[in-house]
CSV table of C-alpha atoms and ligand atoms in Angstrom, one decimal:
chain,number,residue,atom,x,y,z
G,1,UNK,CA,15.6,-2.8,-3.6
G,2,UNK,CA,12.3,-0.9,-3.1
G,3,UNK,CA,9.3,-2.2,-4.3
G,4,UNK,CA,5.8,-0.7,-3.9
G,5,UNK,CA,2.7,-3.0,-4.0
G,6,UNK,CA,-0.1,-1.2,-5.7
G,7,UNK,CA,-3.8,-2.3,-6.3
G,8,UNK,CA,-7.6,-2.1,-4.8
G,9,UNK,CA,-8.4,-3.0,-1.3
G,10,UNK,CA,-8.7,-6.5,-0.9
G,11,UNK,CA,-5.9,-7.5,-3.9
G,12,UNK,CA,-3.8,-9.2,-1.9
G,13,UNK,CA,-1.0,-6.6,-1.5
G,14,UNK,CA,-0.7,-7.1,2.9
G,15,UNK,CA,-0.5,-10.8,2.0
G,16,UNK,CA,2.3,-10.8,-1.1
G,17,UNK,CA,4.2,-7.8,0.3
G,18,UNK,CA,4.6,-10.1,4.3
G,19,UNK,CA,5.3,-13.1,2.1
G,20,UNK,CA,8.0,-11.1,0.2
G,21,UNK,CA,9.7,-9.1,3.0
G,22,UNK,CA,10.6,-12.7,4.4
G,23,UNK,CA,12.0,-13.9,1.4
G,24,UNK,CA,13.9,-10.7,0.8
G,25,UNK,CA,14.8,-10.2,4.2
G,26,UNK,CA,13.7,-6.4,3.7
G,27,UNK,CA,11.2,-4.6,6.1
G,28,UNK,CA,7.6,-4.4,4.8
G,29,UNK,CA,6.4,-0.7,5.7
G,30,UNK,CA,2.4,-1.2,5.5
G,31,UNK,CA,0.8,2.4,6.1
G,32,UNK,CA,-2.7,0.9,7.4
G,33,UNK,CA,-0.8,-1.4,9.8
G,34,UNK,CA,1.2,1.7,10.9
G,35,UNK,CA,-2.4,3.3,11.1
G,36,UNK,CA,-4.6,0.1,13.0
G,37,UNK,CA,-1.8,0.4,15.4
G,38,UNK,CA,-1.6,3.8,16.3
G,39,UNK,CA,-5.2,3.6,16.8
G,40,UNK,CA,-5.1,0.6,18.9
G,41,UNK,CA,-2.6,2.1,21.1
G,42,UNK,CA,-4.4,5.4,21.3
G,43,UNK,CA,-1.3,7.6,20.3
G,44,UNK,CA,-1.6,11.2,19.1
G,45,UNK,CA,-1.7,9.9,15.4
G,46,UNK,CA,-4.0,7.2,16.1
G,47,UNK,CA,-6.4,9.3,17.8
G,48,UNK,CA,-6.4,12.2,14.7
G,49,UNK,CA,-7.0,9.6,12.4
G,50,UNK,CA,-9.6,6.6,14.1
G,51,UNK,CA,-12.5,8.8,12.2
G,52,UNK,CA,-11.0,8.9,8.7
G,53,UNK,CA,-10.0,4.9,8.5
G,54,UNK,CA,-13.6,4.3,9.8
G,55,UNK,CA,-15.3,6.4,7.2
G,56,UNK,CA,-13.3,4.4,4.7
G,57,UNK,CA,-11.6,7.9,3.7
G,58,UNK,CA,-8.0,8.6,3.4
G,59,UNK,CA,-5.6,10.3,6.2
G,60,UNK,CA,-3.6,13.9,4.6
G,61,UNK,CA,-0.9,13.5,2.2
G,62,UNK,CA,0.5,15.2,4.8
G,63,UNK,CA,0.8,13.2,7.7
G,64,UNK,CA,1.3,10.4,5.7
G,65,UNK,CA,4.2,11.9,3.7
G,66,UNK,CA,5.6,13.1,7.2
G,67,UNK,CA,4.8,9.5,9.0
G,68,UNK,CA,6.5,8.0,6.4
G,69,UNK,CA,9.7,10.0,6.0
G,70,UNK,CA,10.3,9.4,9.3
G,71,UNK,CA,10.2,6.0,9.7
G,72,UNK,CA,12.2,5.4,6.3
G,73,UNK,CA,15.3,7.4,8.0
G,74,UNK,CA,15.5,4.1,10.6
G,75,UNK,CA,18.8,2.2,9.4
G,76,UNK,CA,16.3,-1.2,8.8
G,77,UNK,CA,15.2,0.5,5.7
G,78,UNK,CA,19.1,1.1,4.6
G,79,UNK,CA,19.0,-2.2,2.5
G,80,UNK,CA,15.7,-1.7,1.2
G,81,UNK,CA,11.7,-2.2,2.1
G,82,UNK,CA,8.3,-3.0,0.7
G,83,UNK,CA,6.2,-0.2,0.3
G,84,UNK,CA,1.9,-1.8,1.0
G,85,UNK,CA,-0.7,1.2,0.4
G,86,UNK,CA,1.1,4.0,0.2
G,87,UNK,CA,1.8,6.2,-2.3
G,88,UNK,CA,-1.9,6.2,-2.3
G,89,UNK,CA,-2.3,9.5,-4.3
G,90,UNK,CA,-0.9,11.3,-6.7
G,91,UNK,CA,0.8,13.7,-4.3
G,92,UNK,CA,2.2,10.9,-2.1
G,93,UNK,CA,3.8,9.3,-5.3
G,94,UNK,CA,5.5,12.5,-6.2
G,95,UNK,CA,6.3,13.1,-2.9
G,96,UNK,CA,7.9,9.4,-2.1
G,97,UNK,CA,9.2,9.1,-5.7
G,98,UNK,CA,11.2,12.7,-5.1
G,99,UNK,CA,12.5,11.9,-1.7
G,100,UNK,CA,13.6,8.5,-2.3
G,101,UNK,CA,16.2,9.7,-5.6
G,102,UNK,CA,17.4,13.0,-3.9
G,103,UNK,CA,18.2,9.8,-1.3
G,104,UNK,CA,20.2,8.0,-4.0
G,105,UNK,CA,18.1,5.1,-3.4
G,106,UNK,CA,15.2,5.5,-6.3
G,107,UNK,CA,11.7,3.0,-6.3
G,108,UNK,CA,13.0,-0.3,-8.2
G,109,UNK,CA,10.0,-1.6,-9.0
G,110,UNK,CA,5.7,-1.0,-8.6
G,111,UNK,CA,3.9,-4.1,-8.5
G,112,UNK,CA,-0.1,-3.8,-9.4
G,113,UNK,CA,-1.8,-6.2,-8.2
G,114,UNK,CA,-5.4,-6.6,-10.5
G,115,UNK,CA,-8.3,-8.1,-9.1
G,116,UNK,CA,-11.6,-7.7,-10.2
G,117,UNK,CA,-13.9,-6.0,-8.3
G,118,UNK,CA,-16.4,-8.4,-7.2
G,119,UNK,CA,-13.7,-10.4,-6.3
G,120,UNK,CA,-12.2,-7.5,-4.1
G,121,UNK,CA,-15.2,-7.3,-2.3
G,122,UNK,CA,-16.4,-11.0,-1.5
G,123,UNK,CA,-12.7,-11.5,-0.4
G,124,UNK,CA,-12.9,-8.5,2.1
G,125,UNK,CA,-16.2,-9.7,3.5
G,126,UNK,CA,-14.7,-12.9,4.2
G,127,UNK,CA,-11.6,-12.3,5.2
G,128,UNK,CA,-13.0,-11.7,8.7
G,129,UNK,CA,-10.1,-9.7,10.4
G,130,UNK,CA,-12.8,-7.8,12.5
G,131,UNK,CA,-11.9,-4.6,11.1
G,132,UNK,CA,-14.6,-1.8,11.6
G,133,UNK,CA,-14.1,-0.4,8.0
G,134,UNK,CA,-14.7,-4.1,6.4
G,135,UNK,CA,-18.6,-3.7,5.9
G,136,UNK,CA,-20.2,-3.5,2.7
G,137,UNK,CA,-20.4,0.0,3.0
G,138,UNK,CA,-16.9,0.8,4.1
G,139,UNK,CA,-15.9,-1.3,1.5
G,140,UNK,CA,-17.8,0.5,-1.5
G,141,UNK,CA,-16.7,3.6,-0.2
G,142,UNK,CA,-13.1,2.2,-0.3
G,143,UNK,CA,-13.3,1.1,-3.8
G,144,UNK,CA,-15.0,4.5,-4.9
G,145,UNK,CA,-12.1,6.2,-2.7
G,146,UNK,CA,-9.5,4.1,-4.8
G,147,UNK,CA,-10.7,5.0,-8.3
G,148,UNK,CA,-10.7,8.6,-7.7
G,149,UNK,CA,-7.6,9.2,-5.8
G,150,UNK,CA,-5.8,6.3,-5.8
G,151,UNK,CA,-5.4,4.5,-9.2
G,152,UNK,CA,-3.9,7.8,-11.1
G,153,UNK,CA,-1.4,7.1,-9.2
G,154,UNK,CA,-0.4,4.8,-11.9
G,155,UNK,CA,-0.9,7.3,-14.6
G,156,UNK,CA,1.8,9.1,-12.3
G,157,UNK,CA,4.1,6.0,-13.4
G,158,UNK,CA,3.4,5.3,-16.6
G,159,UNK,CA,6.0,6.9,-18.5
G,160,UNK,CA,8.5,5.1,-16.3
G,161,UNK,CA,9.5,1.4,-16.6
G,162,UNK,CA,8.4,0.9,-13.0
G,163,UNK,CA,5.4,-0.6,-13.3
G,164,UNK,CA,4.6,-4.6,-13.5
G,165,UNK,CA,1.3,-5.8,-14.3
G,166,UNK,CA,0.3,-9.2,-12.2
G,167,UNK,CA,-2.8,-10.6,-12.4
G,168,UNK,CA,-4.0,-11.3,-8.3
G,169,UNK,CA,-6.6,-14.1,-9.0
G,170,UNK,CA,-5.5,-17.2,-8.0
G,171,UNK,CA,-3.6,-19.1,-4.9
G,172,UNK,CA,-1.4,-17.2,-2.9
G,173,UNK,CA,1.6,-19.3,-4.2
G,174,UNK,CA,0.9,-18.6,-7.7
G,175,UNK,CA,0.6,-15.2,-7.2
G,176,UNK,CA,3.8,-15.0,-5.4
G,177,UNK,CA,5.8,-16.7,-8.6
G,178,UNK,CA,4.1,-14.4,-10.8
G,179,UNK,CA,5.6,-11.7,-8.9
G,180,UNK,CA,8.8,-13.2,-8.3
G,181,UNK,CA,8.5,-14.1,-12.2
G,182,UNK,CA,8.0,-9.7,-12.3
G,183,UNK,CA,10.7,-8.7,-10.2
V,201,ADP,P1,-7.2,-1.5,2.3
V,201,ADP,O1,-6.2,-1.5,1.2
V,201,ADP,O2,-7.9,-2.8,2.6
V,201,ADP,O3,-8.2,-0.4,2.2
V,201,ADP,P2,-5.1,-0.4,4.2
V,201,ADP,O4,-4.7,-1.2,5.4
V,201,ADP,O5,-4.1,-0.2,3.1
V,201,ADP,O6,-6.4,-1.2,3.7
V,201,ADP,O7,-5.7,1.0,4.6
V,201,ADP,C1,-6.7,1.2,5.6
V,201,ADP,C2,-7.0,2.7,5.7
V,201,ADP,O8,-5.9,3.4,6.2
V,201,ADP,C3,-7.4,3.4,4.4
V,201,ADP,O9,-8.8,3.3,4.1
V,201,ADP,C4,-7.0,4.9,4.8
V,201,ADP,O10,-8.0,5.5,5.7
V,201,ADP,C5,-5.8,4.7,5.7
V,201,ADP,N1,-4.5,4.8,4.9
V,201,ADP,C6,-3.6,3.8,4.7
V,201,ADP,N2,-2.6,4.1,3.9
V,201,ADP,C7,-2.9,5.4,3.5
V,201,ADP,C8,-2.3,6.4,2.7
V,201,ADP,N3,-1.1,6.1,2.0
V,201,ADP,N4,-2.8,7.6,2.5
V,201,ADP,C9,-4.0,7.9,3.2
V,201,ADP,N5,-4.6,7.1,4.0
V,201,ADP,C10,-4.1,5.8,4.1
């Protein structure tokens, strides 16, 4: 099974797609993890790319297309993964979306986590993680970042059964059965 967690920063989709990995026993591929450590470690990627997450802005299709192909060729993905921020554009989505059926192993499901935004952004401020692009200002820029690029992504979708609605307010437990509820 592949599923992709969709939604805003800040909707919960790090949180739901660890909790559902366990469950599942699948990998969960999360590309600002991937991202945070590269930087961290100071590799080649991580260096290109410190700037970009700290301007709240979003890496190339390119690299990230590349980055991910790659990693999704290890045999852990054979029996499936969870898919947390990425596609993130429209390009990535028909990019992964492509790859993954000439691959015989198409997306099963896209989850969408909705959250308002105030929510979103009292939620990032206190989730304290000590990462430079939770301020205010990263965050706004973020959110501004997701609406333009990120959310037609969805329209990308629509006219497939992929997508599943959740509403992301509430306790992590009864967000997790509404998705298990979803899937
Ligand atoms: P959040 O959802 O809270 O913004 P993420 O951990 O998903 O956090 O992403 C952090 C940053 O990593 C993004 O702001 C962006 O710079 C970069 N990033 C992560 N995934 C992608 C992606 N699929 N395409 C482009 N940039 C990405």
């Amino acid at each position: 099974m592949i599923l992709v967690f969709f939604g805003p920063p800040g909707a919960g989709k790090g949180t739901q797609a660890q909790i559902l990995a366990e469950s599942k026993n699948i990998p969960h591929l999360s590309t600002g993890d991937m991202f945070r450590a590269a930087i961290k470690n100071q590799t080649p990627v991580g260096v290109k790319v410190k700037a970009v997450l700290d301007a709240g802005e979003l890496v190339s299709d390119d690299l990230v297309n590349e980055l991910v192909a790659e990693e999704i060729k290890n045999e852990r993905y054979n029996n499936g993964f969870i898919l947390d921020g990425y596609p993130r554009t429209v390009n990535q989505a028909s990019f992964i979306d492509a790859l993954l059926k000439e691959q015989n192993r198409p997306i099963s499901v896209v989850l969408n986590l909705e959250v308002p935004k105030e929510e979103l952004v009292k939620r990032i401020l206190s989730r304290g993680q000590g990462r430079s692009d939770d301020t205010e200002e990263g965050i706004r820029k973020r959110l501004d970042v997701y609406h333009k690029e990120t959310a037609p992504v969805l329209d990308y979708f629509k006219d497939t059964d992929l997508i599943k609605h959740i509403d992301g307010v509430g306790s992590i437990e009864q967000i997790q059965e509404r998705i298990h509820a979803a899937i």
